Coordinates of C-alpha atoms and ligand atoms in Angstrom, one line a residue:
M4 CA 35.9 67.5 19.7
S5 CA 36.6 64.1 20.1
K6 CA 34.4 61.5 22.1
S7 CA 35.6 60.7 25.4
Y8 CA 34.5 58.1 28.3
D9 CA 35.7 57.2 31.6
V10 CA 36.4 53.5 30.3
V11 CA 36.7 52.0 26.7
V12 CA 36.5 48.3 26.7
I13 CA 37.3 46.8 23.0
G14 CA 35.8 43.0 22.2
A15 CA 31.8 42.3 23.4
G16 CA 32.8 38.9 24.1
P17 CA 32.0 37.0 27.8
A18 CA 35.4 38.9 29.1
G19 CA 34.6 42.5 27.1
Y20 CA 30.6 42.9 27.8
I21 CA 30.7 41.7 31.6
A22 CA 33.5 44.3 31.8
A23 CA 31.5 47.3 30.3
I24 CA 28.1 46.2 32.3
R25 CA 30.3 46.1 35.4
V26 CA 31.8 49.4 34.9
A27 CA 28.7 50.9 34.1
Q28 CA 27.4 49.4 37.5
H29 CA 30.4 51.7 38.8
G30 CA 28.1 55.0 37.7
M31 CA 30.9 55.3 35.1
K32 CA 30.2 56.3 31.5
V33 CA 31.6 53.2 29.2
A34 CA 31.7 52.1 25.7
C35 CA 32.2 48.7 24.1
I36 CA 33.4 48.3 20.9
D37 CA 33.2 45.1 18.8
E38 CA 33.3 44.2 15.1
W39 CA 32.1 40.4 15.1
K40 CA 30.0 39.5 11.8
N41 CA 28.5 36.3 11.9
K42 CA 28.1 34.1 8.2
D43 CA 24.9 35.7 7.6
G44 CA 26.9 39.1 7.3
K45 CA 25.6 40.5 10.4
N46 CA 27.0 41.8 13.3
A47 CA 26.5 40.6 17.0
F48 CA 27.5 41.4 20.3
G49 CA 28.7 37.8 22.4
G50 CA 32.0 37.4 20.6
T51 CA 33.2 33.8 20.3
C52 CA 31.1 32.3 23.0
L53 CA 27.8 33.3 22.2
N54 CA 28.1 33.2 18.3
A55 CA 30.7 30.3 17.6
G56 CA 31.7 28.7 20.7
C57 CA 30.1 27.6 24.1
I58 CA 26.0 28.8 22.9
P59 CA 26.2 27.1 19.6
S60 CA 28.3 24.0 20.7
K61 CA 26.0 23.0 23.1
A62 CA 22.7 23.6 21.4
L63 CA 24.0 21.0 18.9
L64 CA 25.4 18.8 21.8
E65 CA 22.1 18.9 23.6
S66 CA 19.7 18.0 19.9
S67 CA 22.5 15.2 19.1
E68 CA 22.3 13.5 22.4
L69 CA 18.7 13.7 22.6
Y70 CA 19.0 11.9 18.9
H71 CA 21.0 9.3 20.7
R72 CA 18.9 8.7 23.4
A73 CA 15.9 8.4 21.6
Q74 CA 17.7 5.7 19.1
H75 CA 19.5 3.9 22.2
E76 CA 17.7 4.3 25.0
F77 CA 13.7 5.2 24.6
K78 CA 13.5 1.4 24.4
K79 CA 14.4 0.8 27.8
H80 CA 12.0 3.4 29.4
G81 CA 9.4 1.5 27.3
I82 CA 9.1 4.0 24.3
R83 CA 8.5 3.1 21.7
T84 CA 9.0 5.8 18.9
G85 CA 9.0 4.1 15.3
D86 CA 12.1 5.1 13.3
V87 CA 13.9 8.3 14.6
S88 CA 15.2 10.2 12.1
M89 CA 17.4 13.9 12.2
D90 CA 16.4 16.8 10.4
V91 CA 19.7 18.4 10.4
A92 CA 18.5 21.8 8.8
T93 CA 15.8 22.2 11.4
M94 CA 18.6 21.4 14.1
Q95 CA 20.5 24.4 13.1
K96 CA 17.4 26.5 12.7
R97 CA 17.0 25.8 16.3
R98 CA 21.0 26.7 17.0
A99 CA 21.0 30.3 15.0
S100 CA 17.7 31.1 16.7
I101 CA 19.2 30.6 20.1
V102 CA 22.6 32.4 19.4
R103 CA 20.3 35.3 17.8
Q104 CA 18.2 35.4 21.3
L105 CA 21.2 35.5 23.2
T106 CA 23.0 37.8 21.0
G107 CA 20.5 40.2 20.9
G108 CA 20.0 40.2 24.6
I109 CA 23.1 41.2 25.1
A110 CA 22.6 44.7 22.9
G111 CA 19.6 45.0 25.0
L112 CA 21.9 44.3 28.4
L113 CA 24.3 46.9 27.2
K114 CA 21.6 49.5 26.4
A115 CA 20.0 49.0 29.5
N116 CA 23.0 49.4 31.8
K117 CA 23.6 52.6 29.8
V118 CA 26.7 51.3 28.0
D119 CA 27.5 52.7 24.5
G120 CA 28.1 49.5 22.2
L121 CA 29.7 50.6 19.2
V122 CA 30.0 48.7 15.9
G123 CA 33.2 48.6 14.5
H124 CA 37.0 48.3 15.0
G125 CA 38.7 49.5 18.2
R126 CA 42.3 50.4 18.3
L127 CA 44.5 51.6 21.4
L128 CA 46.9 54.4 20.2
A129 CA 49.3 55.6 22.5
G130 CA 48.1 57.7 25.7
K131 CA 44.9 55.7 26.3
K132 CA 43.4 56.9 23.0
V133 CA 41.5 54.5 21.0
E134 CA 40.7 54.8 17.3
F135 CA 36.9 53.6 16.7
T136 CA 36.4 52.7 12.9
P137 CA 32.5 52.3 12.5
I138 CA 31.7 49.5 10.0
D139 CA 30.3 52.4 7.7
G140 CA 32.8 55.1 8.4
G141 CA 35.9 56.6 9.1
P142 CA 38.0 56.4 12.2
E143 CA 37.4 58.7 14.8
I144 CA 39.7 59.1 17.9
I145 CA 37.8 58.2 21.5
D146 CA 39.8 59.6 24.7
A147 CA 39.9 57.2 27.6
D148 CA 40.6 57.5 31.3
A149 CA 40.8 53.7 31.0
V150 CA 40.7 51.0 28.9
I151 CA 40.2 47.3 28.8
L152 CA 41.4 45.4 26.1
A153 CA 39.4 41.9 25.5
P154 CA 40.0 40.5 21.7
G155 CA 39.2 36.9 22.3
S156 CA 40.9 34.4 20.6
T157 CA 40.8 32.7 17.0
P158 CA 41.7 29.2 15.7
I159 CA 45.2 28.0 15.3
E160 CA 45.9 27.3 11.4
L161 CA 48.2 25.0 10.6
S162 CA 50.0 25.5 7.4
I163 CA 50.2 22.1 6.3
A164 CA 46.1 21.9 6.4
P165 CA 45.2 25.8 5.8
F166 CA 41.4 26.1 6.5
D167 CA 39.8 26.5 3.0
G168 CA 36.0 26.9 4.6
D169 CA 34.8 23.7 2.7
R170 CA 36.9 20.8 3.4
I171 CA 39.3 21.6 5.8
V172 CA 37.5 23.8 8.6
D173 CA 37.5 25.4 11.9
S174 CA 35.3 24.7 14.5
W175 CA 33.0 27.9 13.6
D176 CA 32.3 26.1 10.2
A177 CA 32.1 22.6 12.1
L178 CA 29.0 24.0 14.2
E179 CA 27.6 25.2 10.8
F180 CA 27.8 21.8 8.5
D181 CA 24.1 21.3 6.7
V182 CA 24.7 17.6 6.5
V183 CA 26.5 14.9 8.2
P184 CA 29.6 14.4 7.0
P185 CA 29.6 10.3 6.2
R186 CA 33.4 10.3 7.3
L187 CA 35.0 13.3 9.6
G188 CA 38.7 13.2 10.5
V189 CA 39.3 16.0 13.7
V190 CA 42.9 17.1 14.3
G191 CA 43.2 17.5 18.1
A192 CA 41.4 15.4 20.7
G193 CA 41.1 18.4 22.8
I194 CA 37.9 19.8 23.9
I195 CA 36.7 20.9 21.0
G196 CA 37.8 17.7 19.0
L197 CA 35.8 16.0 21.7
E198 CA 33.0 18.1 21.7
L199 CA 32.5 18.4 18.6
G200 CA 33.2 15.0 17.6
S201 CA 30.7 13.7 20.0
V202 CA 28.0 16.2 18.2
W203 CA 28.8 14.3 14.4
A204 CA 29.2 11.1 15.5
R205 CA 25.9 10.8 17.6
L206 CA 24.4 12.1 14.2
G207 CA 25.8 9.3 11.8
A208 CA 29.5 10.5 11.0
T209 CA 32.0 8.1 11.6
V210 CA 34.5 10.3 13.2
I211 CA 38.6 9.6 13.7
V212 CA 40.5 11.9 15.8
I213 CA 44.2 12.1 15.4
E214 CA 46.1 13.1 18.6
A215 CA 49.5 14.2 18.8
M216 CA 49.9 13.4 22.4
D217 CA 50.7 9.9 23.5
E218 CA 48.3 10.7 26.7
F219 CA 44.3 11.1 26.5
L220 CA 43.0 14.5 28.2
F221 CA 46.5 15.5 29.6
M222 CA 45.1 17.9 31.6
A223 CA 42.4 15.8 33.3
D224 CA 43.1 13.3 36.0
R225 CA 44.2 10.3 34.7
D226 CA 41.3 8.1 36.4
V227 CA 38.5 10.4 34.8
A228 CA 40.7 10.2 31.4
A229 CA 40.6 6.9 31.9
V230 CA 37.0 6.2 32.4
A231 CA 36.3 8.9 29.0
A232 CA 38.9 6.9 27.0
R233 CA 36.7 3.6 28.0
E234 CA 33.2 5.4 27.1
F235 CA 33.7 7.3 23.9
E236 CA 35.8 4.5 22.5
K237 CA 32.0 2.7 23.3
Q238 CA 30.5 5.5 21.7
G239 CA 32.7 4.7 18.5
L240 CA 34.9 7.9 18.4
D241 CA 38.0 6.1 17.0
I242 CA 41.0 8.2 19.0
R243 CA 44.4 7.5 17.8
L244 CA 47.2 9.1 20.2
G245 CA 50.4 9.6 19.0
A246 CA 49.6 10.5 15.7
K247 CA 51.0 13.9 14.6
L248 CA 49.4 15.6 11.5
T249 CA 52.1 15.9 8.8
A250 CA 49.9 17.0 5.8
A251 CA 46.4 17.3 4.3
R252 CA 45.4 17.1 0.8
V253 CA 42.3 18.4 -0.6
S254 CA 40.8 16.7 -3.7
K255 CA 37.0 17.3 -5.3
T256 CA 35.7 14.9 -3.3
A257 CA 37.8 14.0 0.0
V258 CA 40.4 15.2 2.3
I259 CA 43.1 13.2 2.6
A260 CA 45.0 13.5 5.8
D261 CA 48.8 12.0 6.8
Y262 CA 49.7 11.5 10.0
D263 CA 53.1 10.0 11.8
G264 CA 51.2 7.4 13.8
A265 CA 52.7 4.7 16.4
D266 CA 53.1 2.6 13.5
G267 CA 55.0 5.1 11.4
P268 CA 53.5 7.4 8.5
Q269 CA 49.6 6.9 8.2
S270 CA 46.8 8.4 5.7
I271 CA 42.9 8.8 6.4
E272 CA 40.7 10.0 3.9
V273 CA 37.6 11.7 5.0
D274 CA 34.8 13.9 3.9
K275 CA 35.6 17.2 5.9
L276 CA 38.5 17.6 8.2
I277 CA 38.2 19.6 11.3
V278 CA 41.5 21.1 12.4
A279 CA 41.4 22.0 16.4
V280 CA 45.0 22.3 17.9
G281 CA 44.4 25.4 20.1
R282 CA 43.3 29.0 19.7
R283 CA 45.9 31.7 19.8
P284 CA 45.1 35.2 21.3
F285 CA 43.6 37.4 18.6
T286 CA 45.1 40.8 18.7
D287 CA 45.6 41.6 14.8
G288 CA 45.3 45.4 14.3
L289 CA 44.8 45.8 18.6
V290 CA 47.5 48.2 19.3
A291 CA 49.4 50.8 17.7
S292 CA 52.9 49.9 17.9
D293 CA 53.5 52.7 20.2
S294 CA 50.9 51.8 22.8
G295 CA 53.3 50.4 25.2
I296 CA 51.5 47.2 25.2
Q297 CA 53.9 44.2 25.5
F298 CA 53.2 40.4 24.5
D299 CA 54.7 37.3 26.0
E300 CA 56.3 35.0 23.8
N301 CA 53.1 33.1 22.7
G302 CA 51.4 36.3 21.9
F303 CA 49.5 36.6 24.8
I304 CA 49.2 40.1 26.2
A305 CA 51.6 40.4 29.1
V306 CA 49.7 41.2 32.3
D307 CA 49.8 40.8 36.2
D308 CA 47.6 38.7 38.3
E309 CA 45.1 41.7 38.2
C310 CA 45.2 42.1 34.4
R311 CA 47.3 45.2 34.2
T312 CA 49.2 45.4 31.1
R313 CA 52.5 47.5 31.5
V314 CA 50.6 50.6 30.8
K315 CA 48.9 52.4 33.5
G316 CA 45.0 52.2 33.1
V317 CA 44.8 49.8 30.6
F318 CA 43.8 46.1 31.7
A319 CA 43.5 43.0 29.3
I320 CA 41.1 40.3 29.9
G321 CA 39.7 36.9 28.8
D322 CA 41.5 34.7 26.1
C323 CA 43.8 37.2 25.3
V324 CA 45.9 36.7 28.7
R325 CA 47.5 33.9 30.1
G326 CA 45.1 31.4 31.9
P327 CA 42.5 28.8 30.7
M328 CA 40.5 29.9 27.5
L329 CA 37.4 29.8 29.2
A330 CA 34.3 32.2 29.0
H331 CA 33.7 32.3 32.7
K332 CA 37.4 32.6 33.7
G333 CA 37.2 36.1 31.2
S334 CA 34.2 37.3 32.8
E335 CA 35.5 37.1 36.2
E336 CA 38.6 39.2 34.9
G337 CA 36.1 41.7 33.6
V338 CA 34.6 42.1 36.6
M339 CA 38.0 42.3 38.2
A340 CA 39.1 44.9 36.3
A341 CA 36.0 47.0 36.2
D342 CA 36.2 46.9 40.1
L343 CA 39.9 47.7 40.2
I344 CA 39.6 50.8 37.8
A345 CA 36.2 51.7 40.0
G346 CA 38.9 52.0 43.1
E347 CA 37.7 48.7 44.7
T348 CA 39.8 46.0 45.7
S349 CA 39.0 43.0 43.8
G350 CA 40.7 39.3 42.7
V351 CA 40.1 36.3 40.7
N352 CA 41.1 33.2 42.6
Y353 CA 42.9 31.3 39.3
N354 CA 43.1 28.1 41.7
V355 CA 39.2 27.5 41.2
V356 CA 38.3 28.1 37.5
P357 CA 35.9 25.1 36.8
S358 CA 36.7 23.2 33.5
V359 CA 34.0 21.6 31.7
I360 CA 33.8 19.1 28.7
Y361 CA 30.3 18.8 27.5
T362 CA 30.7 15.2 26.2
A363 CA 28.5 12.3 27.2
P364 CA 29.3 11.7 29.9
E365 CA 30.1 15.2 31.2
I366 CA 33.6 15.8 32.5
A367 CA 34.6 18.8 35.3
W368 CA 36.9 19.3 37.3
V369 CA 38.3 22.1 39.6
G370 CA 41.7 22.2 41.4
L371 CA 44.5 19.9 41.1
N372 CA 44.5 16.3 39.8
E373 CA 46.2 13.6 41.4
E374 CA 49.5 13.6 39.6
Q375 CA 49.8 17.3 40.2
V376 CA 49.2 16.8 44.2
K377 CA 51.8 14.0 44.2
E378 CA 54.3 16.3 42.5
S379 CA 53.5 19.2 45.2
G380 CA 54.8 16.5 47.6
R381 CA 52.1 17.3 50.1
P382 CA 50.2 13.7 51.6
Y383 CA 46.9 13.5 50.4
K384 CA 44.2 11.2 50.5
T385 CA 41.4 10.0 48.2
G386 CA 37.7 9.2 48.1
S387 CA 35.7 8.2 45.0
F388 CA 32.3 7.2 44.4
P389 CA 30.9 5.9 41.1
F390 CA 27.5 6.9 39.6
A391 CA 26.8 2.9 38.9
A392 CA 25.7 3.2 42.9
S393 CA 23.6 6.4 42.6
G394 CA 19.9 5.7 42.6
R395 CA 19.2 9.1 40.3
A396 CA 21.8 8.1 38.1
K397 CA 20.3 4.4 37.5
A398 CA 16.4 6.3 37.3
M399 CA 18.2 8.4 34.5
E400 CA 19.9 5.7 32.9
Q401 CA 22.9 7.2 33.1
T402 CA 25.8 5.2 35.4
S403 CA 28.6 5.5 33.8
G404 CA 31.3 7.6 35.7
M405 CA 32.4 8.8 39.0
V406 CA 33.0 11.2 41.4
K407 CA 36.4 11.5 43.1
I408 CA 37.5 14.1 45.7
I409 CA 41.4 14.5 46.6
A410 CA 42.2 16.4 49.9
A411 CA 45.3 16.8 52.1
T412 CA 45.9 14.2 54.6
D413 CA 47.1 17.3 57.2
D414 CA 44.0 19.3 57.5
D415 CA 41.7 17.5 55.2
E416 CA 41.5 20.3 52.7
I417 CA 39.9 19.6 49.6
L418 CA 42.9 19.8 46.5
G419 CA 41.1 18.6 43.8
V420 CA 37.3 17.2 42.5
H421 CA 37.0 15.6 39.8
I422 CA 33.8 14.4 37.9
I423 CA 32.7 12.1 35.0
G424 CA 29.1 11.3 34.8
P425 CA 25.6 13.2 34.4
M426 CA 25.5 16.6 34.5
A427 CA 29.0 16.7 35.8
G428 CA 29.6 20.7 34.5
E429 CA 26.4 21.2 37.4
L430 CA 27.8 19.2 40.2
I431 CA 31.4 20.8 40.2
S432 CA 29.7 23.9 41.4
E433 CA 29.4 22.5 44.4
A434 CA 32.8 21.6 44.6
V435 CA 34.0 25.1 43.1
L436 CA 31.9 27.0 46.2
A437 CA 33.4 24.7 48.6
M438 CA 37.0 25.1 47.5
E439 CA 36.5 29.1 47.4
F440 CA 35.4 28.7 51.1
S441 CA 38.5 26.6 51.6
A442 CA 36.0 23.8 52.8
S443 CA 37.0 20.6 54.4
T444 CA 36.0 17.5 53.1
E445 CA 34.4 17.1 56.7
D446 CA 32.5 20.3 55.6
I447 CA 30.8 18.2 52.5
Q448 CA 30.4 15.1 54.5
R449 CA 27.9 17.0 57.2
T450 CA 26.0 19.0 54.3
I451 CA 22.9 17.5 53.6
H452 CA 22.3 16.4 50.0
A453 CA 18.7 16.0 48.6
H454 CA 17.6 12.3 47.8
P455 CA 17.9 11.2 45.5
S456 CA 19.9 13.5 43.7
L457 CA 23.3 13.3 41.4
A458 CA 24.7 15.9 44.1
E459 CA 24.6 12.8 46.6
A460 CA 27.7 11.4 44.7
V461 CA 29.6 14.4 46.0
H462 CA 28.7 13.7 49.4
E463 CA 29.5 10.2 49.1
A464 CA 32.9 10.6 47.8
A465 CA 33.4 13.2 50.6
L466 CA 32.8 10.4 52.9
A467 CA 34.9 7.7 51.3
V468 CA 37.9 10.4 51.5
D469 CA 37.6 8.7 55.0
N470 CA 36.1 5.4 54.4
R471 CA 33.0 6.2 55.4
A472 CA 30.9 6.4 51.9
L473 CA 27.6 4.9 53.4
N474 CA 26.2 3.7 50.1
F475 CA 28.8 1.9 48.6
I476 CA 31.6 -0.7 50.1
N477 CA 34.6 0.9 50.8
R478 CA 38.2 -0.1 49.7
Ligands
FAD1865 P1 36.0 36.2 22.5 O1 34.6 35.4 23.0 O2 36.5 35.9 21.3 O3 35.4 38.0 22.2 C1 36.2 38.7 21.8 C2 35.3 39.8 21.1 O4 36.1 41.0 20.4 C3 35.0 39.0 19.5 O5 33.6 39.6 19.1 C4 35.6 39.7 18.5 O6 35.0 40.0 17.3 C5 36.1 41.4 19.0 N1 37.1 42.0 18.7 C6 38.6 41.5 18.4 N2 39.3 42.6 18.3 C7 38.7 43.7 18.3 C8 39.0 45.5 17.7 N3 40.3 45.2 17.7 N4 38.0 45.7 17.6 C9 36.5 45.4 18.0 N5 36.3 43.9 18.4 C10 37.1 43.2 18.2 N6 34.8 28.4 27.2 C11 33.5 27.9 28.5 O7 33.9 28.1 29.2 N7 32.7 27.0 28.1 C12 32.5 26.5 26.8 O8 31.3 25.8 26.9 C13 33.1 26.8 25.7 N8 32.9 26.4 24.5 C14 33.5 26.5 23.4 C15 33.3 26.3 22.3 C16 33.8 26.1 20.9 C17 33.6 25.5 19.5 C18 35.1 27.2 21.1 C19 35.8 27.5 19.9 C20 35.1 28.0 22.6 C21 34.5 27.1 23.8 N9 34.7 28.3 24.5 C22 34.3 27.6 25.8 C23 35.8 29.4 24.8 C24 34.9 30.5 25.0 O9 34.7 30.8 23.6 C25 36.3 31.7 25.1 O10 36.9 31.5 26.2 C26 35.6 33.0 25.3 O11 34.9 33.4 24.3 C27 36.8 33.8 25.6 O12 36.0 35.2 25.6 P2 36.8 36.9 25.3 O13 35.6 37.7 25.9 O14 38.0 37.0 25.8 O15 36.9 36.7 23.9
NAI1866 P1 42.9 22.0 23.2 O1 44.4 22.7 23.3 O2 41.9 22.0 24.0 O3 43.3 20.9 22.3 C1 44.2 20.7 21.1 C2 44.7 19.5 21.0 O4 45.2 19.3 19.8 C3 45.8 19.0 21.9 O5 45.5 17.7 22.7 C4 47.3 18.7 21.0 O6 47.9 17.9 22.0 C5 46.8 18.6 19.6 N1 47.4 18.7 18.7 C6 48.0 20.1 18.4 N2 48.6 19.8 17.2 C7 48.6 18.7 16.8 C8 48.7 17.9 15.3 N3 49.9 18.9 14.4 N4 48.3 16.7 15.3 C9 47.5 16.1 16.0 N5 46.9 16.9 17.3 C10 47.6 18.1 17.4 O7 42.6 23.2 21.8 P2 41.0 23.3 21.3 O8 40.4 21.9 21.1 O9 41.0 23.5 19.9 O10 40.1 24.1 22.0 C11 40.7 25.7 22.3 C12 40.2 26.0 23.4 O11 38.8 26.5 23.3 C13 40.2 25.4 24.8 O12 41.5 25.0 25.1 C14 39.5 25.6 25.8 O13 39.7 26.8 26.4 C15 38.4 26.3 24.9 N6 37.6 25.5 24.7 C16 36.3 25.3 25.6 C17 35.3 24.6 25.9 C18 34.6 24.0 26.9 O14 35.0 24.9 28.2 N7 34.1 23.2 27.1 C19 34.8 23.9 24.6 C20 35.3 24.1 23.3 C21 36.7 25.0 23.5

């Protein structure tokens, strides 16, 4: 007799495992299938985010940032350390241990919530049946009343620079380097390029980033992008804009990357080349041809605003569907899909998905940037507050950057908040909450912020929208 569940989830990344737990919280019988295998050959739940993305990258960003500060900042505080050196093996051991603890924690969470975590490959067949092939056995068929597809994404591979796992690598390999490459090339000045470029630059690599677009950080507000470009240049990141990779050749000792740049064809010779030109939905072997699932022109599973596919009772969430490829966006879609399956009303407010780039300084935003507001035609006003005027930022020795708020002139509604500076990724939550509640800048102006805190910069930026900043000279 075939197994049956109320709901089967394929994929246990932040979209899938959260969906499975929420389904279980509704009292339904649920299985969550995942095939992720780490480089040590062990299977683990948590998907890209925990194993090869958000968590390991933040672990390395923290280690490399501390190393950098110990070298360059401690002296200012009067701390004498002598020679500071980096033991990459210990740093990597810490990274792997954090990943192990967290992925083990997900297995524990699934168990505690009575979710059956099944290790192996899942494939959607016609009629909401799922073919499950365990890692050590033959396929079996599982019946489900509803299915949630959460297979995630995988790095885009360029045919002109195929990954070889040694010299030309993807972001996962680049998180696991065991020595600092003296010369590092990065293709793509996107989020991965900047985060991983920062890690290895702080540890001593000479980093060249080649970026096809002429504009730096095109998705960010222009004021923020300008500050970021200045800061990264100061840190020694050599970011070459308008530079499109045309070829990459591997020799015994190096990689030669050719690109078309502003001054014509150019080449760089590096020890490792990270190709970080985006990710594609990972749907290989996910659905049978008669499953009824449809894809859009970019290979994403076609869904509506509620993540329903064209097949009744089958949802798709996370990186495999339209929208930003972010863990928290996928998790919220997981909660929504589970609630809808349980017959409840639910939804995701796609207008307030925060984005964070964990460089130093951090960059975070929510809502529209100034260009987008301008294009919308709605009259607007802006207010900014520099961290250089924040007591807390000064005490932290982290005064680069600012908070910028864009609001509608007519009803003072907050339309976008853009932060570059210390803890921007934490500060943005206030803005997300404010926008979720359709707050005005006056709401933030009248909210008490602890002193001295970085959050005061958000308060002051809200005041600055009406030229009422109190700790800064208004324009
Ligand atoms: P995934 O996390 O990719 O999980 C999908 C899972 O499904 C995988 O385990 C996969 O093995 C499994 N699977 C796929 N197909 C099948 C199948 N047929 N059968 C069984 N199992 C299957 N996002 C942030 O929000 N913040 C960050 O700081 C951040 N940092 C990142 C850093 C890096 C280097 C990278 C690469 C990504 C980062 N991201 C970050 C993006 C984030 O990792 C993804 O948005 C997120 O993991 C997507 O979640 P998901 O559940 O949709 O997919
Ligand atoms: P990305 O889309 O952020 O950036 C890719 C960059 O590569 C673009 O700027 C693009 O113009 C450039 N590019 C493309 N082809 C090129 C070529 N041939 N030559 C030179 N440049 C080229 O993609 P990335 O950095 O790979 O990250 C993928 C996704 O992972 C992100 O979009 C994000 O959703 C997620 N992520 C999120 C993080 C976070 O939230 N902090 C951290 C890391 C990744």
